[in-house]
Coordinates of C-alpha atoms (C1' of nucleotides) in Angstrom, one line a residue:
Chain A
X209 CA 0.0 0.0 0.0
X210 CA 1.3 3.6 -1.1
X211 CA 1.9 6.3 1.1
X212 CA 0.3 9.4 -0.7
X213 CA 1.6 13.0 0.1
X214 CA 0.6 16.5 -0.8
X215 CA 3.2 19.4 -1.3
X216 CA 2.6 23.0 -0.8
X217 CA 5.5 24.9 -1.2
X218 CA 5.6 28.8 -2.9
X219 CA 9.0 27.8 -5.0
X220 CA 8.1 26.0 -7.7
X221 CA 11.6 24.8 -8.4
X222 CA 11.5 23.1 -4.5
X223 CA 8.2 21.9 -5.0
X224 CA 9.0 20.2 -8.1
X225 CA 12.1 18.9 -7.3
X226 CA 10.9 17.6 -3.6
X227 CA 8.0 16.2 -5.7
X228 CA 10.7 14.1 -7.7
X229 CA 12.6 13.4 -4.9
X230 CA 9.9 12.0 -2.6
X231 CA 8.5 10.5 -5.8
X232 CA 11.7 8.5 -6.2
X233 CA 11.3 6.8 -2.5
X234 CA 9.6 3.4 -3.5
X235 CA 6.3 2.9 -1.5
X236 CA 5.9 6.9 -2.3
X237 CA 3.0 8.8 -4.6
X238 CA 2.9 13.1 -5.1
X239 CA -0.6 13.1 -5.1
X240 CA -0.9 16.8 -4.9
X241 CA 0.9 19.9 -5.3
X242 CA 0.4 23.6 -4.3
X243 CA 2.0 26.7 -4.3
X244 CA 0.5 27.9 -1.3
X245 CA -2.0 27.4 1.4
X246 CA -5.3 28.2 -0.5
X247 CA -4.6 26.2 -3.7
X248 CA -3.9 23.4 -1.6
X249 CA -7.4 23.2 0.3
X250 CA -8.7 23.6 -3.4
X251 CA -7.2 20.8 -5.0
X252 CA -8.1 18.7 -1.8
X253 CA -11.7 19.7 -1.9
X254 CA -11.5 18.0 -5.8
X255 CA -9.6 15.0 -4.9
X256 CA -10.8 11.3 -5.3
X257 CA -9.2 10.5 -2.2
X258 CA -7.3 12.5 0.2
X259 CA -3.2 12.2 0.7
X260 CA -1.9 10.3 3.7
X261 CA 0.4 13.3 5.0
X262 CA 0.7 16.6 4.0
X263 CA 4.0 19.0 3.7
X264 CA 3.7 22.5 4.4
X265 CA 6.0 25.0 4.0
X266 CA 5.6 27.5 6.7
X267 CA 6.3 31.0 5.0
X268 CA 3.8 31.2 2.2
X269 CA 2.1 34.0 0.2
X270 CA -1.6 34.1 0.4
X271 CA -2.3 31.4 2.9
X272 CA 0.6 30.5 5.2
X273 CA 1.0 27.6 6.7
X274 CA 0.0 28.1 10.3
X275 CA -3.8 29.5 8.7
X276 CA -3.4 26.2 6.3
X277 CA -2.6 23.3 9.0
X278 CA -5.4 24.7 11.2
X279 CA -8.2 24.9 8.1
X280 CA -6.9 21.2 6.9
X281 CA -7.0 19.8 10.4
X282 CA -10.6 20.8 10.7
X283 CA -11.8 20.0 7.3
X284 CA -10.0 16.6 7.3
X285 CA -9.1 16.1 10.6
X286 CA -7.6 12.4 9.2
X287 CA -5.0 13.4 7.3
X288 CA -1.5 13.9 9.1
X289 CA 0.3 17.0 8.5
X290 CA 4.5 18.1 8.6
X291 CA 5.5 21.5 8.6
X292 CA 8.7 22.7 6.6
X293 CA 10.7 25.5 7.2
X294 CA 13.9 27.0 6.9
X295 CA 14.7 28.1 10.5
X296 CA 13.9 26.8 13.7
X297 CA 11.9 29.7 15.6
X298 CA 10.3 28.4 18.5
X299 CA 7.6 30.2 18.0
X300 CA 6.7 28.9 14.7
X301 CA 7.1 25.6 15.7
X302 CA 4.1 25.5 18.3
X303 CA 2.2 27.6 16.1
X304 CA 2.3 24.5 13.7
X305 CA 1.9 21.9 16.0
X306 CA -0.7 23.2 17.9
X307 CA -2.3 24.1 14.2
X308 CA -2.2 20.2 14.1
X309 CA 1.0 19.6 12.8
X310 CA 3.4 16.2 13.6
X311 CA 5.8 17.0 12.9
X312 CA 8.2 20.5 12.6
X313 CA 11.4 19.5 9.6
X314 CA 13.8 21.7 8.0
X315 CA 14.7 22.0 5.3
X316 CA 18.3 21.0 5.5
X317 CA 17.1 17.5 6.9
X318 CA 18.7 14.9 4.5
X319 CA 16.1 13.1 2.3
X320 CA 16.8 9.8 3.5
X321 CA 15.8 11.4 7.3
X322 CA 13.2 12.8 4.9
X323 CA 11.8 9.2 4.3
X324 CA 11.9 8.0 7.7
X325 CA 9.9 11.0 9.1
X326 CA 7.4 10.6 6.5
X327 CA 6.8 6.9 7.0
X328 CA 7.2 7.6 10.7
X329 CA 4.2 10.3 10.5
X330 CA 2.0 7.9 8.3
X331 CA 2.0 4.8 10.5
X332 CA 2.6 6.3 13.9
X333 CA 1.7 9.7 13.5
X334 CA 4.8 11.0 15.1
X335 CA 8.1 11.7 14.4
X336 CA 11.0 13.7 16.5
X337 CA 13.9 15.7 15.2
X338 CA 16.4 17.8 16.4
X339 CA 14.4 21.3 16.0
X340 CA 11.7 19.7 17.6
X341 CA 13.5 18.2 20.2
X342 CA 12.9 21.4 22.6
X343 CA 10.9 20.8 25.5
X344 CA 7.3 20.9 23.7
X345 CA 5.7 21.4 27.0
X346 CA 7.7 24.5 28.1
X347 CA 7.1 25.8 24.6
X348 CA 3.2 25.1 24.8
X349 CA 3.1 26.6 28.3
X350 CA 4.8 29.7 27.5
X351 CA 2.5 30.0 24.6
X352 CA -0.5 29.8 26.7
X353 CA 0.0 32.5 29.0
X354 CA -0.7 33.8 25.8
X355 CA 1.2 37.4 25.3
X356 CA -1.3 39.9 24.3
X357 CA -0.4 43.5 24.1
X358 CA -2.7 45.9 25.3
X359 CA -3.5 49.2 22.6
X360 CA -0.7 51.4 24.8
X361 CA 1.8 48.6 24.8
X362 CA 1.4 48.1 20.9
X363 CA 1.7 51.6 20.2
X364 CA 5.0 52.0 22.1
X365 CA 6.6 49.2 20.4
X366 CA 5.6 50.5 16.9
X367 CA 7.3 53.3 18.3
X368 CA 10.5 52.0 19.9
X369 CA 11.1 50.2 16.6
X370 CA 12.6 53.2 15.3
X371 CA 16.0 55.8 16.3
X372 CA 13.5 57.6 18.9
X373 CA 14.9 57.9 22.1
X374 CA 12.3 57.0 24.9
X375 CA 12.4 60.3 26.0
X376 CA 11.1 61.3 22.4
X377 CA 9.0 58.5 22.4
X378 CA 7.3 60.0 26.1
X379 CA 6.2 63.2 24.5
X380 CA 4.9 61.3 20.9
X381 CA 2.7 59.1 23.8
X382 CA 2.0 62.1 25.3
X383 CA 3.0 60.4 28.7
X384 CA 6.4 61.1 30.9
X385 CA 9.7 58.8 30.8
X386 CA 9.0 57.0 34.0
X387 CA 5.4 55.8 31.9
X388 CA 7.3 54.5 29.1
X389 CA 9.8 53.0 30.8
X390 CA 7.0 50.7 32.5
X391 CA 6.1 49.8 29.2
X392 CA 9.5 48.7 28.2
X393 CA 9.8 47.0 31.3
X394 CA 6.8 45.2 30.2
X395 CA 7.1 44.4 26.8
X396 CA 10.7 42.6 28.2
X397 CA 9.2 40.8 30.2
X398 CA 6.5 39.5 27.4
X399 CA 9.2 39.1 24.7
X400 CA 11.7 38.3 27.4
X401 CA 14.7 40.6 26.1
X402 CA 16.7 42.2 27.9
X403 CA 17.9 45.2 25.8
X404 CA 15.9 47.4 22.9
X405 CA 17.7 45.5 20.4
X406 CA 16.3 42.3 21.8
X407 CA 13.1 43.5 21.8
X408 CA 12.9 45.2 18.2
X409 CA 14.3 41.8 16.6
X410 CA 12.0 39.5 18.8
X411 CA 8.6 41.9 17.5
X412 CA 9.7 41.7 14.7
X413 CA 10.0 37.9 14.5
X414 CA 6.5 37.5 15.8
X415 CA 5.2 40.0 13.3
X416 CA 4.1 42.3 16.3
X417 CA 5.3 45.0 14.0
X418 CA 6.9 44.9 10.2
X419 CA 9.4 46.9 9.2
Chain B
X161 CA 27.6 15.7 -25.6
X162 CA 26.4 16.0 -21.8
X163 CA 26.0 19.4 -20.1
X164 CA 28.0 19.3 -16.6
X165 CA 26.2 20.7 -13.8
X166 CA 27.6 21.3 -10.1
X167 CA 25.1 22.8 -7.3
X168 CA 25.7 24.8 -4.2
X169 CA 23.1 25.3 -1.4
X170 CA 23.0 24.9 2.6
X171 CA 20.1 23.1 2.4
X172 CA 20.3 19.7 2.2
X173 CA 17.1 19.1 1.0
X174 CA 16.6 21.4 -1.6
X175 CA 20.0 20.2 -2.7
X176 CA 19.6 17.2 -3.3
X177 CA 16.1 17.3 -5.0
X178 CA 17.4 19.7 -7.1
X179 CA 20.3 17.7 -8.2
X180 CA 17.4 14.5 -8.6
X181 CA 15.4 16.6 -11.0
X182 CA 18.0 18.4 -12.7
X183 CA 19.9 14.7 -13.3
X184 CA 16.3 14.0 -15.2
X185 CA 16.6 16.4 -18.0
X186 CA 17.8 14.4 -20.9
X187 CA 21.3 15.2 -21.6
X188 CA 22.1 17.1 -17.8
X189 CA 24.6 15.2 -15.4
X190 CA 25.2 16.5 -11.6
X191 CA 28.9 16.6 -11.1
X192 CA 29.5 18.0 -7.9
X193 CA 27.2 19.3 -5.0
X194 CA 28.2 20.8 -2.0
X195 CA 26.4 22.6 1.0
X196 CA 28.3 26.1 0.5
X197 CA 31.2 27.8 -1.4
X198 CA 34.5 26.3 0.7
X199 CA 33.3 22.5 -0.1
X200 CA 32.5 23.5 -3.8
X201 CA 35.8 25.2 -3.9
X202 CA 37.4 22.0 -2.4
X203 CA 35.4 19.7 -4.5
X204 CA 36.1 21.6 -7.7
X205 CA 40.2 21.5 -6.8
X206 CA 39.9 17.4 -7.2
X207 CA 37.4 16.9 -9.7
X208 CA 39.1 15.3 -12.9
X209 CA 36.8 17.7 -15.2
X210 CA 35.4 21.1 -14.3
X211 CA 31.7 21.4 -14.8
X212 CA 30.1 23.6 -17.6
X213 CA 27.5 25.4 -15.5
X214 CA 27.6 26.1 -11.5
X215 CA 24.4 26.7 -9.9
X216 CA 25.4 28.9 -6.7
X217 CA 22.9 29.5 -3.7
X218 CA 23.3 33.0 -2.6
X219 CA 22.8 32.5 1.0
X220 CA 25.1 30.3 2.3
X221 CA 27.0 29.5 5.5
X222 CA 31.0 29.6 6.0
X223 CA 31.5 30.9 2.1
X224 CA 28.3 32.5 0.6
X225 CA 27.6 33.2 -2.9
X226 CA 29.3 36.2 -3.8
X227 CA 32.4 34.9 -2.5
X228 CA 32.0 31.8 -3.7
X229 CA 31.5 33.0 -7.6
X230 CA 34.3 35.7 -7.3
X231 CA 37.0 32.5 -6.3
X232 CA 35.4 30.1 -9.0
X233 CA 35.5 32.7 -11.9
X234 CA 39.4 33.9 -10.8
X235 CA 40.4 29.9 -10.5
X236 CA 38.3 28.4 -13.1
X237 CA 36.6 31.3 -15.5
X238 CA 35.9 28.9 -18.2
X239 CA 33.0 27.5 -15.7
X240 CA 29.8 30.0 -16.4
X241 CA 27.8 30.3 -13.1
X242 CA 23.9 31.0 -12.0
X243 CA 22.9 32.5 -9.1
X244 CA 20.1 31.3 -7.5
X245 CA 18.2 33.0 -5.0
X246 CA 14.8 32.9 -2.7
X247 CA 14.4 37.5 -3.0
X248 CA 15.1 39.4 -6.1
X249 CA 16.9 41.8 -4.1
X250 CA 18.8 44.7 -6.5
X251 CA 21.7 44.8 -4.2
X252 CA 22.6 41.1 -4.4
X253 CA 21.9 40.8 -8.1
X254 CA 24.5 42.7 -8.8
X255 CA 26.8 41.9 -6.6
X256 CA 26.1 38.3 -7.9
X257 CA 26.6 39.5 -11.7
X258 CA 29.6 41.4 -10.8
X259 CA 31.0 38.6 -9.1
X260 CA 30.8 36.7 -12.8
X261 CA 27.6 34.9 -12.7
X262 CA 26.1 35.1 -15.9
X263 CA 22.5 35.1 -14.7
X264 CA 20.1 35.1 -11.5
X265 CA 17.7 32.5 -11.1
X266 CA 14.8 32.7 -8.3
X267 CA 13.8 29.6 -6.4
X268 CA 10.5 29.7 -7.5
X269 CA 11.3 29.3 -11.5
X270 CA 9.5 26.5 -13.3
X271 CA 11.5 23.4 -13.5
X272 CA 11.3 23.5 -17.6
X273 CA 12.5 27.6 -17.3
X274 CA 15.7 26.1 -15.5
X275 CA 16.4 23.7 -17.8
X276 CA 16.0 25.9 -20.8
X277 CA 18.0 28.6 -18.8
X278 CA 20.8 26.3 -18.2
X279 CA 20.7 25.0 -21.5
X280 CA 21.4 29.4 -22.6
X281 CA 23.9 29.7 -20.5
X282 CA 25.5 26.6 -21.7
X283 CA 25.3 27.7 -24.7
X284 CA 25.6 31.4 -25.5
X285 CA 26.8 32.2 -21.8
X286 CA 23.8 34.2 -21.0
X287 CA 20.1 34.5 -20.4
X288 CA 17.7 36.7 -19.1
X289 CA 14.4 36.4 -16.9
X290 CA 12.1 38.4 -15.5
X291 CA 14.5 39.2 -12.5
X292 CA 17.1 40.1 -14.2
X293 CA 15.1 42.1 -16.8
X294 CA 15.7 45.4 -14.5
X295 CA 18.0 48.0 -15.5
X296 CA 21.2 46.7 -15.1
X297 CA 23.0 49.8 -15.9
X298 CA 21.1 51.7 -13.6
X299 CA 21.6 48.9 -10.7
X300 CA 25.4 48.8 -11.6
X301 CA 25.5 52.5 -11.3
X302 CA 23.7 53.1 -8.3
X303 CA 25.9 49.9 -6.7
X304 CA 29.4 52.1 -7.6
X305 CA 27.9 55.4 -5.0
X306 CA 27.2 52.3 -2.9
X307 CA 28.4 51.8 0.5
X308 CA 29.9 49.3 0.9
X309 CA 30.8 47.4 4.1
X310 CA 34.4 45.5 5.1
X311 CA 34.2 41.9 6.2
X312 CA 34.7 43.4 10.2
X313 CA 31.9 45.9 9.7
X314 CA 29.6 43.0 8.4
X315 CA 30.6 40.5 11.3
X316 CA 30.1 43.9 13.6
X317 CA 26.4 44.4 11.8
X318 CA 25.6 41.1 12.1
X319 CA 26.7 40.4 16.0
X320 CA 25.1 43.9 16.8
X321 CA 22.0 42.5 15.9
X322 CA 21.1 40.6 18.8
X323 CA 20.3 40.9 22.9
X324 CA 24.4 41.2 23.3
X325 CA 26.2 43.8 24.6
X326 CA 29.2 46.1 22.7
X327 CA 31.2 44.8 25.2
X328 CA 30.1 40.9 25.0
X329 CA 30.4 41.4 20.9
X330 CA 34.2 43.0 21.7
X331 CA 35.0 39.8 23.2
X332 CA 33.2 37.6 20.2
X333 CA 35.3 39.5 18.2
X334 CA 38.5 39.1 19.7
X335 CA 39.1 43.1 20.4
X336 CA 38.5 46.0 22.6
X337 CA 35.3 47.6 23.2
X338 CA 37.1 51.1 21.4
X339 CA 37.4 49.2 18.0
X340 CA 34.0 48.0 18.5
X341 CA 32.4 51.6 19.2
X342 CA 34.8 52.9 15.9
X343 CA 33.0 49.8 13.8
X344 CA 29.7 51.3 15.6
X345 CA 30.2 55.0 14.5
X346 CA 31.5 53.8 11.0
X347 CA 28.1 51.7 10.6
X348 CA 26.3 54.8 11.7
X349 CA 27.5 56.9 9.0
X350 CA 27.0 54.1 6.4
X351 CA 23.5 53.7 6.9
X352 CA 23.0 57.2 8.6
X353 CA 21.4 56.1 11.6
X354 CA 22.1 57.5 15.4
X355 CA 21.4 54.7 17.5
X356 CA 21.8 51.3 17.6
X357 CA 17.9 50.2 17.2
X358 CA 18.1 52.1 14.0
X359 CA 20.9 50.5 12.7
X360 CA 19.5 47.2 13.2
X361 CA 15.9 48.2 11.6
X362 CA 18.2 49.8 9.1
X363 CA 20.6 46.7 8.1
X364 CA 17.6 45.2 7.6
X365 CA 15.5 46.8 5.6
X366 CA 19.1 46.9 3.6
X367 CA 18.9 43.6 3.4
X368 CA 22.4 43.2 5.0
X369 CA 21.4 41.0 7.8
X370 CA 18.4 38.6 8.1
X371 CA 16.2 38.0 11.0
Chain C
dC43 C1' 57.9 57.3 -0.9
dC44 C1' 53.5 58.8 -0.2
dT45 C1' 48.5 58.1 0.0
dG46 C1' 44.4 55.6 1.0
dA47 C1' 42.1 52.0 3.0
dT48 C1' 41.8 48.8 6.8
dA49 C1' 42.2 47.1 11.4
dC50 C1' 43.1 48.2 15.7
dC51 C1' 43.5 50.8 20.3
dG52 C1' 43.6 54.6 25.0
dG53 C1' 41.1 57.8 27.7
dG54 C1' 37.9 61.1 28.5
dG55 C1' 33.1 62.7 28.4
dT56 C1' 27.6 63.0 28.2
dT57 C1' 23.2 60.9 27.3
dT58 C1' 20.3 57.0 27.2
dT59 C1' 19.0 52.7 28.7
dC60 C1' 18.1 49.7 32.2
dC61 C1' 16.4 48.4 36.8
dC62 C1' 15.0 49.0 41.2
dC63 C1' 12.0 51.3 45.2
dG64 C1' 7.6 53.3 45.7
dG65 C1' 2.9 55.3 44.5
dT66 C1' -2.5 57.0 42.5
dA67 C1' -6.7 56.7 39.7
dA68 C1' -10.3 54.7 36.9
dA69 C1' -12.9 51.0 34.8
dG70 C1' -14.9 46.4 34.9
dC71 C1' -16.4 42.2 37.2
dC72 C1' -18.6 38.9 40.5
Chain D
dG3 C1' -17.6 45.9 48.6
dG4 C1' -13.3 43.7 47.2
dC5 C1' -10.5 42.2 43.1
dT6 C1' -8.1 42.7 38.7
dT7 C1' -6.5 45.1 34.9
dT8 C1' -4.9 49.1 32.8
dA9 C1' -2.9 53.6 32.6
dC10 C1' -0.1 56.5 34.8
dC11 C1' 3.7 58.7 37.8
dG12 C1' 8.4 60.2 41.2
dG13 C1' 13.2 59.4 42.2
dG14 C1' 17.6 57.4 42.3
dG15 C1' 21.4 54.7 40.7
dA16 C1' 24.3 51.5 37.8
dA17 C1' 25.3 50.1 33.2
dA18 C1' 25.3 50.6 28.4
dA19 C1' 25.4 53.3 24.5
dC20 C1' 26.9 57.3 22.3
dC21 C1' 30.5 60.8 20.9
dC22 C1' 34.6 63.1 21.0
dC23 C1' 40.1 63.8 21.3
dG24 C1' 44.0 61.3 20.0
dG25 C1' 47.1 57.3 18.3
dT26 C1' 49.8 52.8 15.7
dA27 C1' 50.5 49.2 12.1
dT28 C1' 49.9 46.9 7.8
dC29 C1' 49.1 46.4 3.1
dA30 C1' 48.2 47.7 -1.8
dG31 C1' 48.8 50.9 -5.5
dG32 C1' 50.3 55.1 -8.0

DNA sequence: CCTGATACCGGGGTTTTCCCCGGTAAAGCC
DNA sequence: GGCTTTACCGGGGAAAACCCCGGTATCAGG
């Protein structure tokens, strides 16, 4: 019995070569491929029967992958689902899991690892590698006290994500110093940074403000 | 007569489905692959023929692409090279072209564009896509007013960009904190900044670091 | 030989950032 | 009424970042 996997993947020159590749693996059928998250739910709604496991690249135009593992997983809760990425960001990775994902690879994994994760997925629905090694529970518990910025605390990391001072910042919040620098004490401890550097980068990273 | 091809990217997978699909157009053989510029480099030294074409991945660890096409085309310039990228950024096609790489492929070309682009450059020694369809002359000209940073300043750009203190990146580096506050006031006046979070927003909006 | 570019360093200063102590007031919720 | 959350504030002190003055050594090129 074949193990049937669907691609979704924005460069077409990865998806088609991974499509090869995986297609070369004996026991192994591409039975659908997508360019991003929305194409892929379209092409499964249209499908005689749905894939085993599914590969989704995280960073996608239109649909991304987080938005696409949660919509599959709810559609067609059945089929089992790997995320594929380029970095390790722990962030990402229990957005994807908890989206429904097994599994969290990268993509510098070496396609006979490949292999074994996908046939690991399929029969036991799990699979472990290195990035996903972390301590999932610490990651899902951090994750939980879910870190939601009020309006004030959005506004002055939009603002310290620039050459303002915080004493420039004060008078653009129309607050004094001592105000903002309870906000940046704060937003540290949510992003837990430690310096303004930290805390521009690690926004940025989870999107809380784009450059 | 078989075209020659040798590959370069960091990413395992990618790599070596590449190499699988480009290996299936009639008439291409993979000579060499490598996971960034040194190995290629090393690879190339002890291979009993070069190859025709060199697909380079721009983003690399240890020896990235630019580098990595500047050494090939002053050892070997009878090997014509692509560069092959994820962003059509202006800055790095250039510096890719300048470097001697007769064209600039994007990761998400169609796997029959590739082959016909390989098959160009094989050939006449050039091609053009859409990428590379901008203005070179203006993109060469606005790259000569171009600063440009020394490999210290970069390695100071890139350690700067994090939760670490001048003082901890002095150490990385292997000096004092003074020639780590004169690469800070020299990266300043490059990207006309006055503080350190600006840099960093800066350098990467420039593109010259990654998140 | 001189110039320019690069890498590196000493010592001084001011401003900003970071990290504590403490506090008030208002709005919503059971 | 308590309880929580949010917004706001004063003051002080240590560390980091920022901004000057100056310097040496090397290496490549006209």
């Amino acid at each position: 019995m074949n193990i049937n996997i669907g691609i979704a993947d924005d460069h077409q020159l990865f998806l088609k070569s991974l499509s090869l590749l995986i297609s070369s693996f004996s026991g192994f059928n591409i039975v659908v491929e997508a360019m991003n998250g929305k194409e892929m739910l379209d092409k499964l709604a249209n499908l005689p029967s749905l894939p085993d496991v599914l590969l989704l690249d995280v960073n996608m135009p239109v649909m991304d992958g987080a938005k696409t593992a949660a919509a599959v997983f709810k559609l067609y809760p059945g089929v089992k689902m790997a995320a594929l990425s380029m970095k390790d960001n722990d962030a990402t990775i229990i957005e994807m899991l908890k989206a429904g994902c097994c599994a969290y690879l990268l993509k510098d994994i070496h396609p006979t690892e490949l292999e074994k994760s996908l046939r690991d997925i399929h029969t036991t629905g799990q699979y472990h590698n290195d990035a996903a090694n972390v301590n999932y529970r610490r990651l899902i518990l951090q994750s939980e006290q879910k870190q939601t910025l009020t309006d004030r605390e959005q506004e002055f990391l939009s603002l310290a994500c620039s050459d303002l001072t915080y004493k420039a910042i004060a008078v653009k919040m129309n607050v004094t110093e001592r105000t903002v620098d309870g906000y940046r004490e704060i937003l540290f401890n949510k992003l837990n940074v430690q310096s303004r550097t930290g805390m521009v980068l690690e926004a940025l990273r989870r999107q809380l403000v784009s450059l």
